[in-house]
mmCIF file of C-alpha atoms in Angstrom:
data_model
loop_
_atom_site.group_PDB
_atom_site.id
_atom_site.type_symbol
_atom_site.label_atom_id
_atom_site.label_comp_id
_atom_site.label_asym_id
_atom_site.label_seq_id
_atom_site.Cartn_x
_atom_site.Cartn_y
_atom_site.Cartn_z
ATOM 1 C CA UNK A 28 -30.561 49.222 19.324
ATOM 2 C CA UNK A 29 -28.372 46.356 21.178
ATOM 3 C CA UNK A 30 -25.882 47.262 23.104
ATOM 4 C CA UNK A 31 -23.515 44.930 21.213
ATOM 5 C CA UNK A 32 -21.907 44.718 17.824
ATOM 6 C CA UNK A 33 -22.892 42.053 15.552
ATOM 7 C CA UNK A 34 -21.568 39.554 13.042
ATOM 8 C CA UNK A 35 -23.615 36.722 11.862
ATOM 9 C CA UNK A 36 -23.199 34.178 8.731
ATOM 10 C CA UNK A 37 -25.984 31.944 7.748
ATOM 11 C CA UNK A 38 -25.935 29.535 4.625
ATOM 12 C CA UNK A 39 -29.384 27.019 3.972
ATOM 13 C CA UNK A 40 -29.448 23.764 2.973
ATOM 14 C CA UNK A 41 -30.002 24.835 -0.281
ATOM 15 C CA UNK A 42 -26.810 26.712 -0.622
ATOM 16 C CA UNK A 43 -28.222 30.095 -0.105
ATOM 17 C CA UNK A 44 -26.091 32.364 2.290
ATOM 18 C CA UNK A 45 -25.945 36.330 3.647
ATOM 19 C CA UNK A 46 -24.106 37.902 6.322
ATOM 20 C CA UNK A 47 -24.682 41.178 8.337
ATOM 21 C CA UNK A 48 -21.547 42.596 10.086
ATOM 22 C CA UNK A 49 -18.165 42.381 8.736
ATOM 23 C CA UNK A 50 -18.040 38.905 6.167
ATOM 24 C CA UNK A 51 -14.134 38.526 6.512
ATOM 25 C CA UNK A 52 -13.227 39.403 10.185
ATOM 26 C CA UNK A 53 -11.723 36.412 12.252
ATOM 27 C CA UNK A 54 -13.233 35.932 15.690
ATOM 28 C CA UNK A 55 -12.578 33.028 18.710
ATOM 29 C CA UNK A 56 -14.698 30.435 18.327
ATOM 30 C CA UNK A 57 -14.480 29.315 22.003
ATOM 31 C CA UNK A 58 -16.676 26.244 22.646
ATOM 32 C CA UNK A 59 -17.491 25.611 19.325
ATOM 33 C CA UNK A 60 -13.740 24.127 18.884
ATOM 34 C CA UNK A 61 -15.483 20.950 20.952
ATOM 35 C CA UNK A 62 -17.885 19.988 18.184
ATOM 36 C CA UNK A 63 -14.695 20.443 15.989
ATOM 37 C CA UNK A 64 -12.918 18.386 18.118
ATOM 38 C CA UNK A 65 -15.864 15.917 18.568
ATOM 39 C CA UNK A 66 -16.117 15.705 14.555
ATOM 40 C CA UNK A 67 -12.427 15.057 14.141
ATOM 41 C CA UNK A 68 -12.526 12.545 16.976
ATOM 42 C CA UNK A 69 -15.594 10.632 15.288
ATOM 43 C CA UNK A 70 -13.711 10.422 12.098
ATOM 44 C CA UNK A 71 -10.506 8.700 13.617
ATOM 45 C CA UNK A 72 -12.987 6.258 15.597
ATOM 46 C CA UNK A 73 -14.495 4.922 11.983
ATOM 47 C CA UNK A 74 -11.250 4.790 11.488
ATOM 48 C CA UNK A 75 -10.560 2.583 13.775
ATOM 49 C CA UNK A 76 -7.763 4.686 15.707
ATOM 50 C CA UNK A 77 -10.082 5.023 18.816
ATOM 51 C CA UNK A 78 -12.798 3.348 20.821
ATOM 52 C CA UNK A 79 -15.700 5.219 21.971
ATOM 53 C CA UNK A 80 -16.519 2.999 25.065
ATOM 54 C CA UNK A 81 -13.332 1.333 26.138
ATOM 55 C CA UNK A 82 -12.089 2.867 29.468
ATOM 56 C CA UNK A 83 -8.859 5.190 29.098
ATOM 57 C CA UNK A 84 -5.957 3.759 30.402
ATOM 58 C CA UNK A 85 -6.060 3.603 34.056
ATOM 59 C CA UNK A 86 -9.362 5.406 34.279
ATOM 60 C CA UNK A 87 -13.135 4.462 35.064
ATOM 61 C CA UNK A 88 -14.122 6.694 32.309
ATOM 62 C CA UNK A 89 -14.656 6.034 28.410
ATOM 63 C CA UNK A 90 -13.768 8.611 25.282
ATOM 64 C CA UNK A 91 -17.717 8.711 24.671
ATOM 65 C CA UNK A 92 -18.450 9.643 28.152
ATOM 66 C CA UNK A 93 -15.336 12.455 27.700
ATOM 67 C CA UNK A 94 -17.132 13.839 24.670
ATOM 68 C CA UNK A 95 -20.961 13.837 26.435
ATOM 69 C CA UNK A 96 -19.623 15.173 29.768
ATOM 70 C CA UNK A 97 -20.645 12.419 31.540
ATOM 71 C CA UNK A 98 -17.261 11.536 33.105
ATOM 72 C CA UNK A 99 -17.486 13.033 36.400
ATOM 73 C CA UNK A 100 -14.721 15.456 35.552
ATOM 74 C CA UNK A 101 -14.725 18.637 37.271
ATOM 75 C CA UNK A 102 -14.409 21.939 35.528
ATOM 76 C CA UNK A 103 -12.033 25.048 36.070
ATOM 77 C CA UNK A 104 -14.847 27.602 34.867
ATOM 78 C CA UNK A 105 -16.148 28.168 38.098
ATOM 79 C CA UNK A 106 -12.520 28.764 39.496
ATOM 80 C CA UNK A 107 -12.251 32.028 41.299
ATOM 81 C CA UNK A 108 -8.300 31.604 40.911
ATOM 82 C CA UNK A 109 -8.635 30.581 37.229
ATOM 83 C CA UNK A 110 -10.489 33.990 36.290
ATOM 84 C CA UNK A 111 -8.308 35.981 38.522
ATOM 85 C CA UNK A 112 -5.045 35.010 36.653
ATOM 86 C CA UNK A 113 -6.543 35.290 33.220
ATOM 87 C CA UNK A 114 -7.385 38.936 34.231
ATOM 88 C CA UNK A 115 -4.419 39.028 35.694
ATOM 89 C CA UNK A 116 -2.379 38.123 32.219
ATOM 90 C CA UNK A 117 -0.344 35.878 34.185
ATOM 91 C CA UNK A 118 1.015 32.738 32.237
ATOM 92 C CA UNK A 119 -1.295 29.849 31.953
ATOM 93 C CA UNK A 120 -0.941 27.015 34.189
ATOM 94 C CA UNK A 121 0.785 23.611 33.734
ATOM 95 C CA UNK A 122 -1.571 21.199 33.209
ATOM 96 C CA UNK A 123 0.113 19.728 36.351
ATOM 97 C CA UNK A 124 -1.434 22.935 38.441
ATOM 98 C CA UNK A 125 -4.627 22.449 36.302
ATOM 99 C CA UNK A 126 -5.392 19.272 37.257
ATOM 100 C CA UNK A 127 -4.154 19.099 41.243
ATOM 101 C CA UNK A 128 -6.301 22.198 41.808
ATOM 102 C CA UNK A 129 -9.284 20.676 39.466
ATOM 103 C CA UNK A 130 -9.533 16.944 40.708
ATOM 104 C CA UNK A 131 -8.684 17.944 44.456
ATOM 105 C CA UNK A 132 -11.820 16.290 45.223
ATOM 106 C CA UNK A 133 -11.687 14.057 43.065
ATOM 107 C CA UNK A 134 -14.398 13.087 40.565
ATOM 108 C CA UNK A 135 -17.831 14.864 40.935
ATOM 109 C CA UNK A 136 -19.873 11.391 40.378
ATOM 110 C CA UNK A 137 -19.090 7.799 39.245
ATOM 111 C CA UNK A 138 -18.580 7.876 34.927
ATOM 112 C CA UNK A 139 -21.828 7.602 33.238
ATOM 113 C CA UNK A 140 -23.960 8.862 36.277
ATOM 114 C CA UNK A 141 -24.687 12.281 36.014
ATOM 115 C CA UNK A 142 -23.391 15.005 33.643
ATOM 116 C CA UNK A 143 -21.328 17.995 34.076
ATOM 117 C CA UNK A 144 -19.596 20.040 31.481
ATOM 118 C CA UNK A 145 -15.985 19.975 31.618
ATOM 119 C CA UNK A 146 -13.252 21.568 29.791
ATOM 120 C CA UNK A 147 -11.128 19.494 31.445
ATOM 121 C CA UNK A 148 -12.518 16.410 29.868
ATOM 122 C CA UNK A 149 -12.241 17.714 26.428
ATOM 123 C CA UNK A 150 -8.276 18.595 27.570
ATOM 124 C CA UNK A 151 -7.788 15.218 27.822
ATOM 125 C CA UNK A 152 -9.720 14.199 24.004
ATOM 126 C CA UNK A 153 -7.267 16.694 22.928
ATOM 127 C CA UNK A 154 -4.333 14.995 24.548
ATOM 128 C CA UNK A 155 -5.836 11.648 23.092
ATOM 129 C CA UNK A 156 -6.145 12.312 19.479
ATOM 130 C CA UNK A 157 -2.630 13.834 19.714
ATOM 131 C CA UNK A 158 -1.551 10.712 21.068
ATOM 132 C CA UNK A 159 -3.217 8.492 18.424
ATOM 133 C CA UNK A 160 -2.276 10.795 15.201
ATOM 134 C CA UNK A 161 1.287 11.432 16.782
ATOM 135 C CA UNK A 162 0.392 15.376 15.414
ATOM 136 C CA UNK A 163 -1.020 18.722 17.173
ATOM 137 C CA UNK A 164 -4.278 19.119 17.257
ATOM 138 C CA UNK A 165 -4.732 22.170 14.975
ATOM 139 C CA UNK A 166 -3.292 19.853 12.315
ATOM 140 C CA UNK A 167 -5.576 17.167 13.336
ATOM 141 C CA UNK A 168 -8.784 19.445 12.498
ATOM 142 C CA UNK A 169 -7.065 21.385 9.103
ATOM 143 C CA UNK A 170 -6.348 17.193 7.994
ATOM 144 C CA UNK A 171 -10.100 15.918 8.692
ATOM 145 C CA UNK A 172 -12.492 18.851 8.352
ATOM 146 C CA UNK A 173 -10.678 22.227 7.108
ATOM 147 C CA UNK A 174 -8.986 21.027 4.215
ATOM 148 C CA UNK A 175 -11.183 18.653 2.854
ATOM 149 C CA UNK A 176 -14.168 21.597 3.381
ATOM 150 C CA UNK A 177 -11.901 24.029 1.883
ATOM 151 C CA UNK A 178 -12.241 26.163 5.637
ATOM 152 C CA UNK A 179 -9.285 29.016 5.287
ATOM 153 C CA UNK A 180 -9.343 30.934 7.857
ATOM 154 C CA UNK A 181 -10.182 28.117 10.234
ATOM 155 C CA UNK A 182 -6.558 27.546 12.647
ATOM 156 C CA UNK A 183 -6.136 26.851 16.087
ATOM 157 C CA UNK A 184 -4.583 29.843 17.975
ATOM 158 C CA UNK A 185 -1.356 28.641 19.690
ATOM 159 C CA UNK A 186 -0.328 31.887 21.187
ATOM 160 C CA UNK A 187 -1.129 35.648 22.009
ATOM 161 C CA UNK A 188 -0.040 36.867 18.169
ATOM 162 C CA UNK A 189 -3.010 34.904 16.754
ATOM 163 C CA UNK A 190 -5.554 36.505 19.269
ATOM 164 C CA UNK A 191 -4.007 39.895 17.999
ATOM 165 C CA UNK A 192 -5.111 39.102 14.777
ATOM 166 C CA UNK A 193 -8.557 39.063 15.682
ATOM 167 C CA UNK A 194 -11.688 41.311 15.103
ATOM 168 C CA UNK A 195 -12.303 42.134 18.834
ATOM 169 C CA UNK A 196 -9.050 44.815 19.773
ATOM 170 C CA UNK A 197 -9.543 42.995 23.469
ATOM 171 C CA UNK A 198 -8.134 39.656 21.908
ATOM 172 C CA UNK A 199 -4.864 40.879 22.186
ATOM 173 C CA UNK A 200 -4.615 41.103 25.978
ATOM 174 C CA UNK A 201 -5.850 37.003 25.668
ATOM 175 C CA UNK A 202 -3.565 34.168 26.049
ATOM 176 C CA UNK A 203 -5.399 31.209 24.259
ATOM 177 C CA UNK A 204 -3.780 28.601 26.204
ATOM 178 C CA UNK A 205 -6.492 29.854 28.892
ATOM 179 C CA UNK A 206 -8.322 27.285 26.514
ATOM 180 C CA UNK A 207 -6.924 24.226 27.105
ATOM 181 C CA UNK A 208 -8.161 22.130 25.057
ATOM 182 C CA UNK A 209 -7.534 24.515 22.288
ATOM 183 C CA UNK A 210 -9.196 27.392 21.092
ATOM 184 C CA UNK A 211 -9.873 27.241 16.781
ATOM 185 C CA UNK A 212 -10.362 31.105 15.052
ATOM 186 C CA UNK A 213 -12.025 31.973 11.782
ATOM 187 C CA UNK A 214 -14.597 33.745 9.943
ATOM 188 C CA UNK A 215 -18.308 33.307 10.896
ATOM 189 C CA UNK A 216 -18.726 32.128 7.323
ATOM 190 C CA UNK A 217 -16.334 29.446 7.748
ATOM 191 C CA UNK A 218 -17.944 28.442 11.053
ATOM 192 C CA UNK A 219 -21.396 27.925 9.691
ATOM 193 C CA UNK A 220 -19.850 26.094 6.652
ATOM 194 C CA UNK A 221 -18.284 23.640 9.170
ATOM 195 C CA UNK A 222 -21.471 22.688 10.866
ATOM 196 C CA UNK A 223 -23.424 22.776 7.821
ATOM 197 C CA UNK A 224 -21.521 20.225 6.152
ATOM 198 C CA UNK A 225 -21.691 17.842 9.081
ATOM 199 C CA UNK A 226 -25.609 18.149 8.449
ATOM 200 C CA UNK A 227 -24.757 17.584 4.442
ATOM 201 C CA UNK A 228 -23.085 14.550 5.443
ATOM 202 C CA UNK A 229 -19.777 15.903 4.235
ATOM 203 C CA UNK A 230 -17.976 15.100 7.088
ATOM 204 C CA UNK A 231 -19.710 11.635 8.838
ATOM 205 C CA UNK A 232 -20.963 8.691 8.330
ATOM 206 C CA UNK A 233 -24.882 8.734 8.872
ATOM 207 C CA UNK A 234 -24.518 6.216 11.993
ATOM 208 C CA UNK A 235 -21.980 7.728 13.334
ATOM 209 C CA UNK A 236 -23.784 11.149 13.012
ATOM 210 C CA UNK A 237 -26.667 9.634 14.850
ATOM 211 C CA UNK A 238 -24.076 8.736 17.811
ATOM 212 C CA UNK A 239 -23.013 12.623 17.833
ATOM 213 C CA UNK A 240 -26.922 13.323 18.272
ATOM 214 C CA UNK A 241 -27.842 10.566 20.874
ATOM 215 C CA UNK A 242 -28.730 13.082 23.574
ATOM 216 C CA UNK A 243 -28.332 13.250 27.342
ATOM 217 C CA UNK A 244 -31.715 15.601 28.237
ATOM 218 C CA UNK A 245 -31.233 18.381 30.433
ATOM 219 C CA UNK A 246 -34.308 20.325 30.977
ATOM 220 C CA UNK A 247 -36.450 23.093 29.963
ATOM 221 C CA UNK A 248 -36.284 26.198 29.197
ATOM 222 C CA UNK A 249 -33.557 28.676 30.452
ATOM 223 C CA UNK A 250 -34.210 31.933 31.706
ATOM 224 C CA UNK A 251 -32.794 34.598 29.453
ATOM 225 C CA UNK A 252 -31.814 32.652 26.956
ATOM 226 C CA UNK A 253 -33.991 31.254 23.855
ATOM 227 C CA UNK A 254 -34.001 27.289 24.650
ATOM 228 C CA UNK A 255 -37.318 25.652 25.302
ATOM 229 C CA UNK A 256 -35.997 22.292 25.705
ATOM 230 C CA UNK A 257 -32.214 21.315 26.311
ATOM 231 C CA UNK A 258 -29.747 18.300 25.639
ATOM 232 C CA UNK A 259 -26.457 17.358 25.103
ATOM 233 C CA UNK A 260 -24.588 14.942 22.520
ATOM 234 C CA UNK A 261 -21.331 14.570 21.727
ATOM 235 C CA UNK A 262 -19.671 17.824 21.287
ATOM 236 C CA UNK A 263 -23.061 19.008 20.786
ATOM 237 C CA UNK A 264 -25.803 21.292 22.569
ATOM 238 C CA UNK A 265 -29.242 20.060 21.595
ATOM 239 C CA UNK A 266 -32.740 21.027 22.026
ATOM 240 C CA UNK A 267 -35.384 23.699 20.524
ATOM 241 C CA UNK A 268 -35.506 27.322 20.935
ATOM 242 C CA UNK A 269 -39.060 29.207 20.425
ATOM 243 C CA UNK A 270 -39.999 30.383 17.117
ATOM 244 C CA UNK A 271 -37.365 28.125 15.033
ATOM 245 C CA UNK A 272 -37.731 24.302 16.500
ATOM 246 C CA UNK A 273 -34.779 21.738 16.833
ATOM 247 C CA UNK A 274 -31.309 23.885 17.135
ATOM 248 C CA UNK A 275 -27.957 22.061 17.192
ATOM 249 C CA UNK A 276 -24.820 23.245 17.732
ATOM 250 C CA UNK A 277 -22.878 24.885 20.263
ATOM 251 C CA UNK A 278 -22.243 28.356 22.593
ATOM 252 C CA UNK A 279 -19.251 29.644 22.902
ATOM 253 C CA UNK A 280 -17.816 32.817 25.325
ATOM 254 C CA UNK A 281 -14.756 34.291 26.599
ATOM 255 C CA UNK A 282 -13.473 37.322 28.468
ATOM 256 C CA UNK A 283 -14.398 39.505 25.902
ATOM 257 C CA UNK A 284 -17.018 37.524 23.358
ATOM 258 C CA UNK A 285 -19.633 35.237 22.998
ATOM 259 C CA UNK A 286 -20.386 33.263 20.077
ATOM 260 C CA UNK A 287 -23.630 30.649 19.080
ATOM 261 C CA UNK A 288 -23.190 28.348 15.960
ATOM 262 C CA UNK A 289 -26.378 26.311 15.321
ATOM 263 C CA UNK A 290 -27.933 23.978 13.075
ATOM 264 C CA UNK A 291 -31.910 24.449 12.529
ATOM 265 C CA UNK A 292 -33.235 21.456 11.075
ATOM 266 C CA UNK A 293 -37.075 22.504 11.296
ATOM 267 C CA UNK A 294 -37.270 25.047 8.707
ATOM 268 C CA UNK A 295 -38.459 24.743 5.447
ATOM 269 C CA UNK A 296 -34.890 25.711 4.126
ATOM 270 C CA UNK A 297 -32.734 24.285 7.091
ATOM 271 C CA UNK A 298 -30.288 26.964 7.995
ATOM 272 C CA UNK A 299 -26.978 27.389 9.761
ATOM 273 C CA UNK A 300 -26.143 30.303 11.593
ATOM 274 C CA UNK A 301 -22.884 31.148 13.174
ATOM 275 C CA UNK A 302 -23.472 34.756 15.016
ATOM 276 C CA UNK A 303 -20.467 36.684 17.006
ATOM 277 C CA UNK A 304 -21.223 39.292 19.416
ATOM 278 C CA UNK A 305 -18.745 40.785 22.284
ATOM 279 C CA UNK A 306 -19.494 41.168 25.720
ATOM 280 C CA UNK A 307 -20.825 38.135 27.276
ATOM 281 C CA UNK A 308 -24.332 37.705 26.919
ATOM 282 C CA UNK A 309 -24.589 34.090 25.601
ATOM 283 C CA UNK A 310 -28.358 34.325 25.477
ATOM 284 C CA UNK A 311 -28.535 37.500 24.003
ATOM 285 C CA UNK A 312 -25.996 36.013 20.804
ATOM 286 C CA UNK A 313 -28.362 32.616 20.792
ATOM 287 C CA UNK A 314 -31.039 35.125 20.689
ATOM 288 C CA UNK A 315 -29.409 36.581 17.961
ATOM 289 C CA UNK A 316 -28.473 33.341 16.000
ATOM 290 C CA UNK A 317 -32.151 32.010 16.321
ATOM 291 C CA UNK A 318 -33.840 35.462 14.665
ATOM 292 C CA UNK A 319 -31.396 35.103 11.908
ATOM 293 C CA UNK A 320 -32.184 31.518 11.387
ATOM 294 C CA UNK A 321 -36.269 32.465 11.910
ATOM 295 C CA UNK A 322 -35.942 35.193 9.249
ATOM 296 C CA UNK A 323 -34.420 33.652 6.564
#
């Protein structure tokens, strides 16, 4: 038996869906708010509100580059400091702190010429669409993809009252604005219906999909996790995983959960599978997400 609990939604292509765990419980969905993000941006660049590949103001790097972490931006996950005040419940930083302990060194490597994940770089998408709409993000996403989709549950969590909300009774000790470029919460069923509909073409257009799927590689396989093959998009992890093909989508984890919501192209029924799982094992809950997608 695993040594976690799990909750896992699937729906196919052809509109069959199942669940195992609990089908209404709302859980973070971590890094999977960056393809949300990603999507939302996409939509206001064929709307002409942004430009993918013009530099920022006053930076070297470009909103494309932002969304494919190839800016050069540094990261705060591998902050000793960062981790010691989250389990520390002490306030979140300013972005002010953020950023003078994060770019102390500046960048990592000139835009476009390596790639890095940063959640700093998505920070600053957030901070960009806010700019352009002139409205928070978590109305941003509900305007362009929850609403339209008909995604309830889907919100982004502003403070520590929405984390106590949540499925996992360690939420509540979580300030979500750890997350800083926002962290969205829902169901599992509303997070595969998200990233099913992008595959659907519910949510963009076909060209502009194939710019979210235009790939950075990254290497093989991974030990202890499923991937055979890795890449990156934008807003996306890409690759295969053994026994199911293509997988696209994204990992997600926190203090207290880990979450993997993937697309599977390669099956006869293409499936979506969003699968929740505490502790923080992201392999074992890709692991997870991949068996569900192999046995339906």
């Amino acid at each position: 038996m695993p040594e976690f609990e799990v909750h896992s939604h699937w729906v196919t292509s052809s509109g069959r869906d199942g669940y195992a765990g609990v089908s209404d419980a709302c859980f973070p969905y971590w890094s999977f708010t960056k393809t949300a993000i990603a999507i939302a941006t996409l939509k206001l660049v064929e709307a002409g509100a942004l430009d993918l590949d013009a530099p920022l103001d006053g930076q070297a790097y470009s909103l494309r580059q932002l969304l494919a972490h190839t800016s050069g931006l540094p990261d705060y996950g591998q902050l000793e400091d960062y981790h010691r005040a989250v389990a520390d419940r002490q306030p979140p930083w300013s972005r002010k702190k953020l950023l003078d302990i994060v770019l102390a060194k500046g960048l990592l490597f000139a835009p476009g010429d390596g790639w890095s994940y940063s959640n700093v770089g998505y920070m600053l998408v957030r901070e960009l669409v806010e700019e352009v709409t002139s409205k928070p993000l978590g109305t941003v996403i509900s305007d362009l993809i929850c609403q339209p989709l008909g995604l309830d549950s889907v919100e982004l969590a502003t403070g520590r009252p929405d984390f106590a909300r949540l499925y996992w009774e360690a939420a509540a000790d979580y300030d979500p604005n750890w997350v800083y470029h926002g962290c969205l919460i829902g169901t599992a069923a509303d997070a595969a219906r998200l990233l099913q509909a992008l595959f659907d073409g519910a949510l963009l257009r076909p060209d502009t999909l194939g710019q979210m799927l235009s790939r950075r590689a990254l290497g093989g396989a991974i030990p202890g996790r499923p991937w055979t093959d890795c890449g990156y998009g934008l807003g996306m992890m890409t690759g295969e995983m053994e026994g199911v093909g293509k997988a696209i989508g994204h990992t997600g984890g926190g203090p207290f959960s880990v979450n993997a919501v993937y697309h599977f192209p390669d099956l006869a029924d293409p499936v979506t599978v969003a699968s929740f799982i505490d502790g923080s094992d992201g392999g074992a809950v890709e692991l997870e997400a991949a068996t569900r997608a192999h046995g339906e």
